[in-house]
Tab-separated table of C-alpha atoms and ligand atoms in Angstrom:
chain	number	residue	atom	x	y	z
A	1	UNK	CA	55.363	62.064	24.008
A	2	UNK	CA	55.447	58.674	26.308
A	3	UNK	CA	55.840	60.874	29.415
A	4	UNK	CA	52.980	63.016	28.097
A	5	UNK	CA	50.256	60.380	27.682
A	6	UNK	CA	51.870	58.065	31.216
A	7	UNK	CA	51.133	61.611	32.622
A	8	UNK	CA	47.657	62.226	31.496
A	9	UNK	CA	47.271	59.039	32.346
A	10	UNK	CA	47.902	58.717	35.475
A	11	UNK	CA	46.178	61.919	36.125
A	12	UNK	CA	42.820	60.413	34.565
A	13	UNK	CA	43.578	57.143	36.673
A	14	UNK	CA	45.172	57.973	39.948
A	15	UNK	CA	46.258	54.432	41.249
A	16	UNK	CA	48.732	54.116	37.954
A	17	UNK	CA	50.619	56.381	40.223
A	18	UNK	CA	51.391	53.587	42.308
A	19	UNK	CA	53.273	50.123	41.665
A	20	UNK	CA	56.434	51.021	39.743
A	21	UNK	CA	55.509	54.080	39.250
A	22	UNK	CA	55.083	55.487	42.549
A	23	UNK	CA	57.062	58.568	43.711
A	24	UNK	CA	58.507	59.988	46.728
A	25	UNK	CA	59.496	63.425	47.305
A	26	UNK	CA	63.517	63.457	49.191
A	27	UNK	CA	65.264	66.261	50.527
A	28	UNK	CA	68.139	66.506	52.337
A	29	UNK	CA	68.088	69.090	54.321
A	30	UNK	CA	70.650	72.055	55.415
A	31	UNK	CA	72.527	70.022	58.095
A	32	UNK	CA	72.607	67.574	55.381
A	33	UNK	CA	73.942	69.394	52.944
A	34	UNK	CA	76.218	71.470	55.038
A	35	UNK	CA	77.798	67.943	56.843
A	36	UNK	CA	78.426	66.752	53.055
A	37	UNK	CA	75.738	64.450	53.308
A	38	UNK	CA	74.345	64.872	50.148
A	39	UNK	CA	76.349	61.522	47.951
A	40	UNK	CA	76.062	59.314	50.669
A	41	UNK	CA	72.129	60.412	50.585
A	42	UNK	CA	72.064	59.674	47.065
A	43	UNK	CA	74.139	56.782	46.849
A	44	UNK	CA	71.577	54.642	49.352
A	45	UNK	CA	68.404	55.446	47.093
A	46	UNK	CA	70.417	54.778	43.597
A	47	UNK	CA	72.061	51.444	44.934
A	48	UNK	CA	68.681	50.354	46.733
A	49	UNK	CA	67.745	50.375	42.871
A	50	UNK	CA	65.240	53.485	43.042
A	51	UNK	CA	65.182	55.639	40.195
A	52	UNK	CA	66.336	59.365	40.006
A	53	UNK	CA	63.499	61.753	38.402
A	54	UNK	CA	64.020	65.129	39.416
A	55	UNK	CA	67.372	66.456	41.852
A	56	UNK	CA	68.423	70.253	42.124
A	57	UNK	CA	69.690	72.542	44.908
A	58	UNK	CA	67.402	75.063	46.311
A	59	UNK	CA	67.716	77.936	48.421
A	60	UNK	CA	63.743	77.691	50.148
A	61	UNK	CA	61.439	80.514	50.794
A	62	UNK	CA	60.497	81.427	53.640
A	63	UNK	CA	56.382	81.031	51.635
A	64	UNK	CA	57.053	77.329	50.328
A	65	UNK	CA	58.574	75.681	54.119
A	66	UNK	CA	55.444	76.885	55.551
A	67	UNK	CA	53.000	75.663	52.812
A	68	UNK	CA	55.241	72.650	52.462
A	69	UNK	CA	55.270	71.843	56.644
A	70	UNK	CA	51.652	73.215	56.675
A	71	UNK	CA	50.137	70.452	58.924
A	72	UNK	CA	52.751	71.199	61.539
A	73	UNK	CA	51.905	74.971	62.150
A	74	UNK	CA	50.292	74.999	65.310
A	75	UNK	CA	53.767	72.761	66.600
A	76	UNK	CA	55.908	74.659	69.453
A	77	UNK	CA	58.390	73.697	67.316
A	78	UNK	CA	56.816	75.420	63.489
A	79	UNK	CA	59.099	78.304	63.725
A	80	UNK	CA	62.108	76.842	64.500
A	81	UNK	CA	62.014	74.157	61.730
A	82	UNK	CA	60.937	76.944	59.229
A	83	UNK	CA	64.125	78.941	60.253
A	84	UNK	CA	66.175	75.856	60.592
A	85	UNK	CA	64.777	74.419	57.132
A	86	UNK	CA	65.682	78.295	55.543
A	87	UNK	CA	69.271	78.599	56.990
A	88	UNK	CA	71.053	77.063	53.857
A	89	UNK	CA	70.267	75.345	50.348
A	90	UNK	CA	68.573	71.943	50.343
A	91	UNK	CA	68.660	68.851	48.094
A	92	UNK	CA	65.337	68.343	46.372
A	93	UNK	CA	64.389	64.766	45.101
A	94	UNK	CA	62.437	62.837	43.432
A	95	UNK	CA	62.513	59.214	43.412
A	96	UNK	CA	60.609	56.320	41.483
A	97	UNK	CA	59.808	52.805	42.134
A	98	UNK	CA	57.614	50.018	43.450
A	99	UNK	CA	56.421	51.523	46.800
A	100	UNK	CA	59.496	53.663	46.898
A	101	UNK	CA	56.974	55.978	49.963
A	102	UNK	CA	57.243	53.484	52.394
A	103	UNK	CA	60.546	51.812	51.628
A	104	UNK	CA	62.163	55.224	51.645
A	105	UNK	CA	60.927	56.356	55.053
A	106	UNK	CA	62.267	52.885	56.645
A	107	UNK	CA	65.462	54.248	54.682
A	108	UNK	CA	65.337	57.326	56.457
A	109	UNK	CA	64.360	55.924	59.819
A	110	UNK	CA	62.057	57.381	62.835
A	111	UNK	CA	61.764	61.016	63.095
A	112	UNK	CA	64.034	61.145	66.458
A	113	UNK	CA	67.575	59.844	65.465
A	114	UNK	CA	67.751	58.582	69.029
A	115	UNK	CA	65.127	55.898	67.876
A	116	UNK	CA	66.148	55.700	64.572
A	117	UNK	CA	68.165	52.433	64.137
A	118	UNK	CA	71.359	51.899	63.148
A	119	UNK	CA	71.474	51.555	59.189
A	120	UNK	CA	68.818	54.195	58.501
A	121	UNK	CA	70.114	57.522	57.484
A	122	UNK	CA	69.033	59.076	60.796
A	123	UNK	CA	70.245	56.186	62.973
A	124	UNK	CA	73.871	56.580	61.167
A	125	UNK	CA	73.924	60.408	60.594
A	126	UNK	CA	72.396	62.494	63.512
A	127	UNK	CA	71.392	62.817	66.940
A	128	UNK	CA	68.835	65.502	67.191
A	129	UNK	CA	65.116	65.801	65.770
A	130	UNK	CA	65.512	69.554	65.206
A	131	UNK	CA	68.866	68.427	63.087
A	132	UNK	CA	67.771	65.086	61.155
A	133	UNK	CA	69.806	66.000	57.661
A	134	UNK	CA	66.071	64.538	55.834
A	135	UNK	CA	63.031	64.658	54.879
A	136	UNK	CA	60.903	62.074	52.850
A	137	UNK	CA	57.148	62.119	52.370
A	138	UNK	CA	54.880	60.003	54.573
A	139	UNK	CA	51.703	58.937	52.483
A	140	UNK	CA	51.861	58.666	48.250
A	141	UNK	CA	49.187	61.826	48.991
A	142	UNK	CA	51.625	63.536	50.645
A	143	UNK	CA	54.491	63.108	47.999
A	144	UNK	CA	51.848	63.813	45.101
A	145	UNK	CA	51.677	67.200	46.570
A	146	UNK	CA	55.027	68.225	47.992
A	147	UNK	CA	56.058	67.255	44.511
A	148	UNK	CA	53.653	69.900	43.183
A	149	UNK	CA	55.227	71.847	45.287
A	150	UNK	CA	59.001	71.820	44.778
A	151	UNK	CA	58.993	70.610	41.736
A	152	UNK	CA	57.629	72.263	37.784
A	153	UNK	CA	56.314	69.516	35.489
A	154	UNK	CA	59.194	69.743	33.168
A	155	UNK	CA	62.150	68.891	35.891
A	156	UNK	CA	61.062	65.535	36.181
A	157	UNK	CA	62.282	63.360	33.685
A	158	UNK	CA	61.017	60.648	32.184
A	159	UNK	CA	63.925	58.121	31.016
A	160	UNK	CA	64.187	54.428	29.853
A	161	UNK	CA	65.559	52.545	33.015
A	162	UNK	CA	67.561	49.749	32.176
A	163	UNK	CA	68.176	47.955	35.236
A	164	UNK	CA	64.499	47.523	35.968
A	165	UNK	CA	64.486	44.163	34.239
A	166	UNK	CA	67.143	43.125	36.548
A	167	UNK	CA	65.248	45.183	39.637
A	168	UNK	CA	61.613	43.947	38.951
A	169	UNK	CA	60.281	40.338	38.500
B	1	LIG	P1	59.220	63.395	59.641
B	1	LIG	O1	60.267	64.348	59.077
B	1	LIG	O2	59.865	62.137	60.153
B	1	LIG	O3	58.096	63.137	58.685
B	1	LIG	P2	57.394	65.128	61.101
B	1	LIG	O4	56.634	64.741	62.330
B	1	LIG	O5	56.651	65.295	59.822
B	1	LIG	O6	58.603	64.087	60.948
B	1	LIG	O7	58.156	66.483	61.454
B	1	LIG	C1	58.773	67.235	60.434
B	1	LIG	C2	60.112	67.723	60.916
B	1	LIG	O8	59.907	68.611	62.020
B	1	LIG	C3	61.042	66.636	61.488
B	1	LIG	O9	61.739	65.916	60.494
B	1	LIG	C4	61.966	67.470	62.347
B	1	LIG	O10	62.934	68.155	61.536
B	1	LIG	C5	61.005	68.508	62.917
B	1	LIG	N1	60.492	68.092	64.224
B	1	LIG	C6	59.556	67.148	64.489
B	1	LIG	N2	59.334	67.013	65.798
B	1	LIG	C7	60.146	67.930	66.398
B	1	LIG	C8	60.399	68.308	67.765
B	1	LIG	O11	59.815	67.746	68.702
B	1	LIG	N3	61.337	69.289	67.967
B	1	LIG	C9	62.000	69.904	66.945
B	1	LIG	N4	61.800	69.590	65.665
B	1	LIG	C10	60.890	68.615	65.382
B	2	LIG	MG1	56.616	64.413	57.954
């Protein structure tokens, strides 16, 4: 009932999307998952102190990579990372906290893992940009609607967090 009415809110009153309860939408992606990537994913996110609200394995169509990389479709490289993003199951997320958009893609690093640093996922995982084991959303606009995307209403859970008095001032 809680999750019903933060929802409606939040709907009614789009910036109570943001602060704490901002979202990001994760996936690692078939390198990823296929290099056993996926705990070591998870772990960073859940000891950085973001909160888990939606995680399953999904085996993409070929209809949702190209909706979901729609901005990239007139890139040499669209067809490739359609094929590439189709060629095994990925881990979809989605995380929760205090600008947990931003913080998540300095987590991830820079798109090319040869300029991603050391530390970020990329920089310690990868060496290619056509095989860079994730993806994270680059705007809260962006994550509101690859969220919508992946993701029904009812897969992302609303829980009682009890570290967040010892995460949040
Ligand atoms: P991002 O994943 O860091 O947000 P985007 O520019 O949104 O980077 O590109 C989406 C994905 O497309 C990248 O993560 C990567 O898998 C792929 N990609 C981007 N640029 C190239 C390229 O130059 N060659 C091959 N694949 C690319
Ligand atoms: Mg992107």
């Amino acid at each position: 009932m809680i999750c019903l009415l933060l929802a409606l809110f939040a709907h009614l009153f789009p910036a109570a999307g943001s602060g704490v309860q901002e979202r990001t939408f994760l996936a690692v992606k078939p390198d990823g998952v296929q290099r056993r990537l996926v705990g070591e994913v998870v772990r960073r996110f859940e000891t950085k102190g973001f909160k888990l609200v939606a995680l399953k394995l999904v085996q993409a169509s070929e209809e949702l990579l190209r909706e979901h990389y729609a901005e990239l479709r007139e890139r040499p490289f669209f067809s490739r990372l359609i094929k590439y993003m189709g060629s095994g199951p990925v881990v979809a997320m989605v995380w929760q906290g205090l600008d947990v958009v931003r913080v998540s893609r300095a987590l991830i690093g820079a798109t090319d893992p040869a300029d991603a640093l050391p530390g970020t996922i990329r920089g310690d995982f990868c060496i290619e940009v056509g095989k860079n084991v994730i993806h994270g959303s680059d705007s809260v606009e962006s994550a509101r609607r690859e969220i919508a995307l992946w993701f029904r209403p009812e897969e992302l859970l609303c829980w009682e967090d009890g570290a967040e008095h010892w995460l949040y001032e």
